[in-house]
PDB file of C-alpha atoms in Angstrom:
ATOM      1  CA  MET A1127     -37.825  -3.055  11.090  1.00  0.00           C
ATOM      2  CA  ALA A1128     -34.995  -4.549  13.089  1.00  0.00           C
ATOM      3  CA  ALA A1129     -35.992  -6.029  16.427  1.00  0.00           C
ATOM      4  CA  LEU A1130     -32.668  -4.899  17.902  1.00  0.00           C
ATOM      5  CA  GLU A1131     -29.993  -2.448  16.774  1.00  0.00           C
ATOM      6  CA  ILE A1132     -26.744  -1.922  18.648  1.00  0.00           C
ATOM      7  CA  ASP A1133     -24.560   0.899  17.381  1.00  0.00           C
ATOM      8  CA  GLY A1134     -21.073   1.831  18.597  1.00  0.00           C
ATOM      9  CA  LEU A1135     -21.496   0.251  22.035  1.00  0.00           C
ATOM     10  CA  ASP A1136     -18.779   0.746  24.644  1.00  0.00           C
ATOM     11  CA  VAL A1137     -18.818  -0.840  28.104  1.00  0.00           C
ATOM     12  CA  HIS A1138     -16.202  -0.410  30.817  1.00  0.00           C
ATOM     13  CA  TYR A1139     -15.722  -2.374  34.031  1.00  0.00           C
ATOM     14  CA  GLY A1140     -13.452  -0.021  35.928  1.00  0.00           C
ATOM     15  CA  GLY A1141     -10.272   0.065  33.860  1.00  0.00           C
ATOM     16  CA  VAL A1142     -11.343  -2.836  31.629  1.00  0.00           C
ATOM     17  CA  HIS A1143     -12.712  -1.862  28.224  1.00  0.00           C
ATOM     18  CA  ALA A1144     -15.096  -4.783  27.703  1.00  0.00           C
ATOM     19  CA  LEU A1145     -16.911  -3.636  24.547  1.00  0.00           C
ATOM     20  CA  ARG A1146     -15.297  -1.413  21.922  1.00  0.00           C
ATOM     21  CA  GLY A1147     -17.645   0.219  19.448  1.00  0.00           C
ATOM     22  CA  LEU A1148     -19.723  -2.923  18.999  1.00  0.00           C
ATOM     23  CA  SER A1149     -22.488  -2.805  16.390  1.00  0.00           C
ATOM     24  CA  LEU A1150     -24.970  -5.509  15.397  1.00  0.00           C
ATOM     25  CA  THR A1151     -28.592  -6.002  14.421  1.00  0.00           C
ATOM     26  CA  VAL A1152     -31.207  -8.688  14.952  1.00  0.00           C
ATOM     27  CA  GLY A1153     -34.062  -8.632  12.470  1.00  0.00           C
ATOM     28  CA  GLU A1154     -37.620  -9.520  13.345  1.00  0.00           C
ATOM     29  CA  GLY A1155     -37.956 -13.299  13.323  1.00  0.00           C
ATOM     30  CA  GLU A1156     -34.211 -13.906  13.056  1.00  0.00           C
ATOM     31  CA  VAL A1157     -31.861 -16.133  15.018  1.00  0.00           C
ATOM     32  CA  VAL A1158     -28.515 -14.361  15.263  1.00  0.00           C
ATOM     33  CA  ALA A1159     -25.514 -16.141  16.769  1.00  0.00           C
ATOM     34  CA  LEU A1160     -22.882 -14.208  18.707  1.00  0.00           C
ATOM     35  CA  LEU A1161     -19.609 -16.139  18.710  1.00  0.00           C
ATOM     36  CA  GLY A1162     -16.274 -15.557  20.392  1.00  0.00           C
ATOM     37  CA  ASN A1163     -13.850 -16.943  22.916  1.00  0.00           C
ATOM     38  CA  ASN A1164     -14.323 -16.634  26.666  1.00  0.00           C
ATOM     39  CA  GLY A1165     -13.871 -13.015  27.705  1.00  0.00           C
ATOM     40  CA  ALA A1166     -14.609 -11.653  24.226  1.00  0.00           C
ATOM     41  CA  GLY A1167     -17.587  -9.618  25.455  1.00  0.00           C
ATOM     42  CA  LYS A1168     -20.540 -11.826  24.533  1.00  0.00           C
ATOM     43  CA  THR A1169     -22.183 -11.921  27.970  1.00  0.00           C
ATOM     44  CA  THR A1170     -21.502  -8.215  28.446  1.00  0.00           C
ATOM     45  CA  THR A1171     -23.363  -7.532  25.201  1.00  0.00           C
ATOM     46  CA  LEU A1172     -26.467  -9.356  26.438  1.00  0.00           C
ATOM     47  CA  SER A1173     -26.224  -7.696  29.847  1.00  0.00           C
ATOM     48  CA  ALA A1174     -26.057  -4.249  28.242  1.00  0.00           C
ATOM     49  CA  VAL A1175     -29.099  -4.981  26.070  1.00  0.00           C
ATOM     50  CA  SER A1176     -31.165  -6.258  29.005  1.00  0.00           C
ATOM     51  CA  GLY A1177     -30.275  -3.305  31.236  1.00  0.00           C
ATOM     52  CA  LEU A1178     -28.026  -5.144  33.681  1.00  0.00           C
ATOM     53  CA  VAL A1179     -24.933  -3.181  32.596  1.00  0.00           C
ATOM     54  CA  ARG A1180     -24.817   0.539  31.758  1.00  0.00           C
ATOM     55  CA  PRO A1181     -22.866   1.316  28.556  1.00  0.00           C
ATOM     56  CA  SER A1182     -20.440   4.227  28.528  1.00  0.00           C
ATOM     57  CA  ALA A1183     -21.169   5.048  24.884  1.00  0.00           C
ATOM     58  CA  GLY A1184     -23.306   3.924  21.974  1.00  0.00           C
ATOM     59  CA  ARG A1185     -26.955   3.257  21.260  1.00  0.00           C
ATOM     60  CA  ILE A1186     -29.296   0.286  21.801  1.00  0.00           C
ATOM     61  CA  THR A1187     -32.636   0.396  20.007  1.00  0.00           C
ATOM     62  CA  TYR A1188     -35.328  -2.216  20.538  1.00  0.00           C
ATOM     63  CA  GLU A1189     -38.294  -2.131  18.152  1.00  0.00           C
ATOM     64  CA  GLY A1190     -37.416   1.481  17.337  1.00  0.00           C
ATOM     65  CA  ARG A1191     -37.201   2.554  21.000  1.00  0.00           C
ATOM     66  CA  ASP A1192     -33.974   3.751  22.639  1.00  0.00           C
ATOM     67  CA  ILE A1193     -33.545   1.568  25.746  1.00  0.00           C
ATOM     68  CA  ILE A1194     -30.207   2.893  27.004  1.00  0.00           C
ATOM     69  CA  GLY A1195     -30.711   3.691  30.681  1.00  0.00           C
ATOM     70  CA  ALA A1196     -34.016   1.825  30.985  1.00  0.00           C
ATOM     71  CA  LYS A1197     -34.445  -0.406  34.020  1.00  0.00           C
ATOM     72  CA  ALA A1198     -34.111  -4.145  33.454  1.00  0.00           C
ATOM     73  CA  SER A1199     -37.662  -4.697  34.717  1.00  0.00           C
ATOM     74  CA  ALA A1200     -39.025  -2.179  32.205  1.00  0.00           C
ATOM     75  CA  ILE A1201     -37.102  -3.823  29.360  1.00  0.00           C
ATOM     76  CA  VAL A1202     -38.631  -7.204  30.231  1.00  0.00           C
ATOM     77  CA  ARG A1203     -42.096  -5.655  30.067  1.00  0.00           C
ATOM     78  CA  LEU A1204     -41.319  -4.460  26.534  1.00  0.00           C
ATOM     79  CA  GLY A1205     -40.893  -8.084  25.448  1.00  0.00           C
ATOM     80  CA  LEU A1206     -37.100  -8.373  25.553  1.00  0.00           C
ATOM     81  CA  VAL A1207     -36.196 -11.284  27.846  1.00  0.00           C
ATOM     82  CA  HIS A1208     -32.747 -12.488  28.919  1.00  0.00           C
ATOM     83  CA  VAL A1209     -31.978 -16.100  29.904  1.00  0.00           C
ATOM     84  CA  PRO A1210     -28.583 -15.770  31.616  1.00  0.00           C
ATOM     85  CA  GLU A1211     -25.773 -18.261  31.671  1.00  0.00           C
ATOM     86  CA  GLY A1212     -26.060 -20.874  34.410  1.00  0.00           C
ATOM     87  CA  ARG A1213     -29.852 -21.498  34.235  1.00  0.00           C
ATOM     88  CA  ARG A1214     -30.570 -19.936  37.667  1.00  0.00           C
ATOM     89  CA  VAL A1215     -33.797 -21.763  38.359  1.00  0.00           C
ATOM     90  CA  PHE A1216     -35.372 -21.453  41.811  1.00  0.00           C
ATOM     91  CA  SER A1217     -34.121 -24.746  43.187  1.00  0.00           C
ATOM     92  CA  THR A1218     -36.584 -25.129  46.087  1.00  0.00           C
ATOM     93  CA  LEU A1219     -39.660 -24.215  44.048  1.00  0.00           C
ATOM     94  CA  SER A1220     -41.560 -26.644  41.860  1.00  0.00           C
ATOM     95  CA  VAL A1221     -41.250 -26.593  38.095  1.00  0.00           C
ATOM     96  CA  HIS A1222     -44.760 -25.144  37.891  1.00  0.00           C
ATOM     97  CA  ASP A1223     -44.007 -22.398  40.409  1.00  0.00           C
ATOM     98  CA  ASN A1224     -40.825 -21.504  38.490  1.00  0.00           C
ATOM     99  CA  LEU A1225     -42.980 -21.045  35.409  1.00  0.00           C
ATOM    100  CA  LEU A1226     -45.541 -18.993  37.326  1.00  0.00           C
ATOM    101  CA  LEU A1227     -42.754 -16.590  38.310  1.00  0.00           C
ATOM    102  CA  GLY A1228     -42.108 -16.005  34.616  1.00  0.00           C
ATOM    103  CA  GLY A1229     -45.528 -14.378  34.476  1.00  0.00           C
ATOM    104  CA  TYR A1230     -45.035 -12.039  37.425  1.00  0.00           C
ATOM    105  CA  ALA A1231     -45.492  -8.950  35.227  1.00  0.00           C
ATOM    106  CA  VAL A1232     -48.523 -10.315  33.351  1.00  0.00           C
ATOM    107  CA  ARG A1233     -51.783  -9.109  34.893  1.00  0.00           C
ATOM    108  CA  ASP A1234     -54.053 -11.480  32.979  1.00  0.00           C
ATOM    109  CA  GLN A1235     -53.792 -14.785  34.845  1.00  0.00           C
ATOM    110  CA  ALA A1236     -55.674 -16.589  32.088  1.00  0.00           C
ATOM    111  CA  GLU A1237     -52.922 -15.495  29.728  1.00  0.00           C
ATOM    112  CA  VAL A1238     -50.273 -16.789  32.144  1.00  0.00           C
ATOM    113  CA  LYS A1239     -52.031 -20.156  32.202  1.00  0.00           C
ATOM    114  CA  ARG A1240     -52.202 -20.202  28.409  1.00  0.00           C
ATOM    115  CA  ARG A1241     -48.481 -19.498  28.160  1.00  0.00           C
ATOM    116  CA  ILE A1242     -47.617 -22.188  30.706  1.00  0.00           C
ATOM    117  CA  ASP A1243     -49.770 -24.676  28.804  1.00  0.00           C
ATOM    118  CA  ARG A1244     -47.860 -23.705  25.660  1.00  0.00           C
ATOM    119  CA  VAL A1245     -44.561 -24.348  27.471  1.00  0.00           C
ATOM    120  CA  TYR A1246     -45.778 -27.760  28.603  1.00  0.00           C
ATOM    121  CA  GLY A1247     -46.742 -28.550  25.023  1.00  0.00           C
ATOM    122  CA  LEU A1248     -43.358 -27.444  23.731  1.00  0.00           C
ATOM    123  CA  LEU A1249     -41.424 -29.074  26.583  1.00  0.00           C
ATOM    124  CA  PRO A1250     -43.433 -32.127  27.701  1.00  0.00           C
ATOM    125  CA  ARG A1251     -40.701 -33.212  30.130  1.00  0.00           C
ATOM    126  CA  LEU A1252     -41.529 -30.137  32.208  1.00  0.00           C
ATOM    127  CA  ALA A1253     -45.179 -31.142  32.280  1.00  0.00           C
ATOM    128  CA  GLU A1254     -44.129 -34.563  33.584  1.00  0.00           C
ATOM    129  CA  ARG A1255     -42.094 -32.888  36.320  1.00  0.00           C
ATOM    130  CA  ALA A1256     -44.481 -30.028  37.120  1.00  0.00           C
ATOM    131  CA  GLY A1257     -44.540 -30.790  40.850  1.00  0.00           C
ATOM    132  CA  GLN A1258     -40.841 -31.590  41.184  1.00  0.00           C
ATOM    133  CA  GLN A1259     -38.391 -29.131  42.742  1.00  0.00           C
ATOM    134  CA  GLY A1260     -36.346 -27.262  40.153  1.00  0.00           C
ATOM    135  CA  GLY A1261     -33.067 -28.112  41.864  1.00  0.00           C
ATOM    136  CA  THR A1262     -33.649 -31.858  41.448  1.00  0.00           C
ATOM    137  CA  LEU A1263     -33.868 -31.674  37.645  1.00  0.00           C
ATOM    138  CA  SER A1264     -31.023 -32.718  35.366  1.00  0.00           C
ATOM    139  CA  GLY A1265     -28.881 -30.007  33.792  1.00  0.00           C
ATOM    140  CA  GLY A1266     -30.754 -30.262  30.510  1.00  0.00           C
ATOM    141  CA  GLU A1267     -34.121 -30.124  32.236  1.00  0.00           C
ATOM    142  CA  GLN A1268     -33.051 -27.054  34.206  1.00  0.00           C
ATOM    143  CA  GLN A1269     -32.040 -25.353  30.973  1.00  0.00           C
ATOM    144  CA  MET A1270     -35.421 -26.191  29.482  1.00  0.00           C
ATOM    145  CA  LEU A1271     -37.069 -24.777  32.608  1.00  0.00           C
ATOM    146  CA  ALA A1272     -35.077 -21.536  32.340  1.00  0.00           C
ATOM    147  CA  ILE A1273     -36.159 -21.156  28.708  1.00  0.00           C
ATOM    148  CA  GLY A1274     -39.742 -22.088  29.559  1.00  0.00           C
ATOM    149  CA  ARG A1275     -39.882 -19.517  32.344  1.00  0.00           C
ATOM    150  CA  ALA A1276     -38.688 -16.867  29.889  1.00  0.00           C
ATOM    151  CA  LEU A1277     -41.408 -17.876  27.420  1.00  0.00           C
ATOM    152  CA  VAL A1278     -44.093 -17.294  30.052  1.00  0.00           C
ATOM    153  CA  THR A1279     -42.872 -13.704  30.217  1.00  0.00           C
ATOM    154  CA  GLY A1280     -43.957 -13.305  26.583  1.00  0.00           C
ATOM    155  CA  PRO A1281     -40.760 -12.380  24.693  1.00  0.00           C
ATOM    156  CA  ARG A1282     -40.638 -11.002  21.179  1.00  0.00           C
ATOM    157  CA  LEU A1283     -36.833 -11.049  21.435  1.00  0.00           C
ATOM    158  CA  LEU A1284     -35.094 -13.720  23.500  1.00  0.00           C
ATOM    159  CA  LEU A1285     -31.474 -13.337  24.646  1.00  0.00           C
ATOM    160  CA  LEU A1286     -29.916 -16.737  25.364  1.00  0.00           C
ATOM    161  CA  ASP A1287     -26.516 -16.977  27.047  1.00  0.00           C
ATOM    162  CA  GLU A1288     -24.726 -20.331  26.606  1.00  0.00           C
ATOM    163  CA  PRO A1289     -27.811 -22.574  26.733  1.00  0.00           C
ATOM    164  CA  SER A1290     -25.791 -25.694  25.868  1.00  0.00           C
ATOM    165  CA  MET A1291     -23.066 -25.222  28.487  1.00  0.00           C
ATOM    166  CA  GLY A1292     -22.267 -28.452  30.346  1.00  0.00           C
ATOM    167  CA  LEU A1293     -24.830 -30.534  28.490  1.00  0.00           C
ATOM    168  CA  ALA A1294     -24.349 -33.872  26.731  1.00  0.00           C
ATOM    169  CA  PRO A1295     -24.445 -33.783  22.892  1.00  0.00           C
ATOM    170  CA  LEU A1296     -27.910 -35.338  22.645  1.00  0.00           C
ATOM    171  CA  VAL A1297     -29.270 -32.802  25.124  1.00  0.00           C
ATOM    172  CA  VAL A1298     -27.568 -29.965  23.231  1.00  0.00           C
ATOM    173  CA  ALA A1299     -29.376 -31.082  20.073  1.00  0.00           C
ATOM    174  CA  ALA A1300     -32.689 -31.084  21.963  1.00  0.00           C
ATOM    175  CA  VAL A1301     -32.084 -27.552  23.297  1.00  0.00           C
ATOM    176  CA  MET A1302     -31.246 -26.301  19.803  1.00  0.00           C
ATOM    177  CA  ASP A1303     -34.404 -27.914  18.441  1.00  0.00           C
ATOM    178  CA  VAL A1304     -36.423 -26.034  21.064  1.00  0.00           C
ATOM    179  CA  ILE A1305     -34.769 -22.728  20.092  1.00  0.00           C
ATOM    180  CA  ARG A1306     -35.540 -23.425  16.435  1.00  0.00           C
ATOM    181  CA  GLU A1307     -39.183 -24.110  17.281  1.00  0.00           C
ATOM    182  CA  ILE A1308     -39.485 -20.967  19.414  1.00  0.00           C
ATOM    183  CA  ASN A1309     -38.121 -18.962  16.510  1.00  0.00           C
ATOM    184  CA  ALA A1310     -40.474 -20.654  14.047  1.00  0.00           C
ATOM    185  CA  GLU A1311     -43.356 -19.336  16.159  1.00  0.00           C
ATOM    186  CA  GLY A1312     -42.118 -15.779  15.589  1.00  0.00           C
ATOM    187  CA  THR A1313     -39.718 -14.967  18.442  1.00  0.00           C
ATOM    188  CA  ALA A1314     -36.398 -13.404  17.442  1.00  0.00           C
ATOM    189  CA  VAL A1315     -33.315 -14.810  19.201  1.00  0.00           C
ATOM    190  CA  LEU A1316     -29.857 -13.432  19.961  1.00  0.00           C
ATOM    191  CA  LEU A1317     -27.869 -16.530  20.852  1.00  0.00           C
ATOM    192  CA  VAL A1318     -24.534 -16.499  22.662  1.00  0.00           C
ATOM    193  CA  GLU A1319     -23.104 -19.966  22.305  1.00  0.00           C
ATOM    194  CA  GLN A1320     -19.664 -21.516  22.796  1.00  0.00           C
ATOM    195  CA  ASN A1321     -20.736 -24.467  20.641  1.00  0.00           C
ATOM    196  CA  ALA A1322     -20.394 -22.587  17.359  1.00  0.00           C
ATOM    197  CA  ARG A1323     -21.227 -25.586  15.216  1.00  0.00           C
ATOM    198  CA  ALA A1324     -24.591 -26.080  16.949  1.00  0.00           C
ATOM    199  CA  ALA A1325     -25.358 -22.353  16.922  1.00  0.00           C
ATOM    200  CA  LEU A1326     -24.644 -21.924  13.211  1.00  0.00           C
ATOM    201  CA  LYS A1327     -26.944 -24.831  12.363  1.00  0.00           C
ATOM    202  CA  ILE A1328     -29.971 -22.905  13.641  1.00  0.00           C
ATOM    203  CA  ALA A1329     -28.904 -19.273  13.115  1.00  0.00           C
ATOM    204  CA  HIS A1330     -29.728 -17.141  10.098  1.00  0.00           C
ATOM    205  CA  ARG A1331     -26.725 -14.845  10.599  1.00  0.00           C
ATOM    206  CA  GLY A1332     -23.840 -14.487  12.991  1.00  0.00           C
ATOM    207  CA  TYR A1333     -21.201 -12.157  14.399  1.00  0.00           C
ATOM    208  CA  VAL A1334     -17.748 -13.027  15.706  1.00  0.00           C
ATOM    209  CA  ILE A1335     -16.357 -10.731  18.384  1.00  0.00           C
ATOM    210  CA  GLU A1336     -12.839 -10.515  19.763  1.00  0.00           C
ATOM    211  CA  ASN A1337     -11.691  -8.214  22.557  1.00  0.00           C
ATOM    212  CA  GLY A1338     -15.078  -6.526  22.635  1.00  0.00           C
ATOM    213  CA  ALA A1339     -15.241  -5.661  18.932  1.00  0.00           C
ATOM    214  CA  CYS A1340     -16.921  -7.286  15.941  1.00  0.00           C
ATOM    215  CA  VAL A1341     -14.304  -8.787  13.613  1.00  0.00           C
ATOM    216  CA  LEU A1342     -16.487 -10.822  11.270  1.00  0.00           C
ATOM    217  CA  THR A1343     -20.130 -11.074  10.257  1.00  0.00           C
ATOM    218  CA  GLY A1344     -22.133 -12.959   7.664  1.00  0.00           C
ATOM    219  CA  THR A1345     -24.841 -15.489   7.056  1.00  0.00           C
ATOM    220  CA  ALA A1346     -24.602 -18.690   9.061  1.00  0.00           C
ATOM    221  CA  ALA A1347     -23.655 -20.563   5.884  1.00  0.00           C
ATOM    222  CA  ASP A1348     -20.870 -18.084   5.088  1.00  0.00           C
ATOM    223  CA  LEU A1349     -19.462 -18.330   8.615  1.00  0.00           C
ATOM    224  CA  ARG A1350     -19.561 -22.136   8.526  1.00  0.00           C
ATOM    225  CA  ASP A1351     -17.516 -22.020   5.325  1.00  0.00           C
ATOM    226  CA  ASP A1352     -15.047 -19.400   6.557  1.00  0.00           C
ATOM    227  CA  ALA A1353     -11.590 -20.851   7.216  1.00  0.00           C
ATOM    228  CA  ARG A1354     -10.971 -18.438  10.117  1.00  0.00           C
ATOM    229  CA  VAL A1355     -14.182 -19.490  11.862  1.00  0.00           C
ATOM    230  CA  ALA A1356     -13.432 -23.151  11.175  1.00  0.00           C
ATOM    231  CA  GLU A1357      -9.960 -22.862  12.658  1.00  0.00           C
ATOM    232  CA  ALA A1358     -11.015 -20.933  15.750  1.00  0.00           C
ATOM    233  CA  TYR A1359     -14.439 -22.363  16.547  1.00  0.00           C
ATOM    234  CA  LEU A1360     -15.232 -25.456  14.482  1.00  0.00           C
ATOM    235  CA  GLY A1361     -12.243 -27.630  15.268  1.00  0.00           C
ATOM    236  CA  GLY A1362     -10.468 -26.721  12.053  1.00  0.00           C
ATOM    237  CA  THR A1363     -13.191 -28.180   9.796  1.00  0.00           C
ATOM    238  CA  ALA A1364     -15.654 -25.984   7.931  1.00  0.00           C
ATOM    239  CA  ARG A1365     -19.278 -27.106   7.845  1.00  0.00           C
TER     240      ARG A1365
END
């Protein structure tokens, strides 16, 4: 069963037609990359899935359940968690308290502790900085904290919006390694990423959208080898 199915999705912002009949799927255990230029509709797609934007047409099914019209808080409780662009950590709270907030909907506090311990094992830099204010972390550390906080929520499908934005190449590689490890543990990922080369290294499949519509789809290997993708997103060089 697909973790996520989007079928014929339309989204309008006033007179702007942001998504135009968009369809895609994310299988259980898959990493799927969503590529496109700025303004193509990538962030809108994630916002529609997570309940932050109300579509005007189409269907969104998560684990066989229609979630169109569901509240964002209810969608999170189903195991579908969105890490938005820009990290958005709580700057005056400690790293540990940021992680605790990821478990706000989890009643079993022992389970919250277990998940935080897992995050510290996966991201040891956060463990080193557990008492430090989130706003004093580096950009890469803040991104790790945003992902870690989402993991405490307990996602089965993780929506990641531009996790490498503004980060140095070595830090980008570290973030992608973390996403790969999260996926290896069984969490499906829908990854919006401007760095197409990095995204296609860890994705199983991908979609390219332009002007709110899907124009190309295929395995990550096929997209890396596609001359159109290479020209538009890989600096003119396939692979």
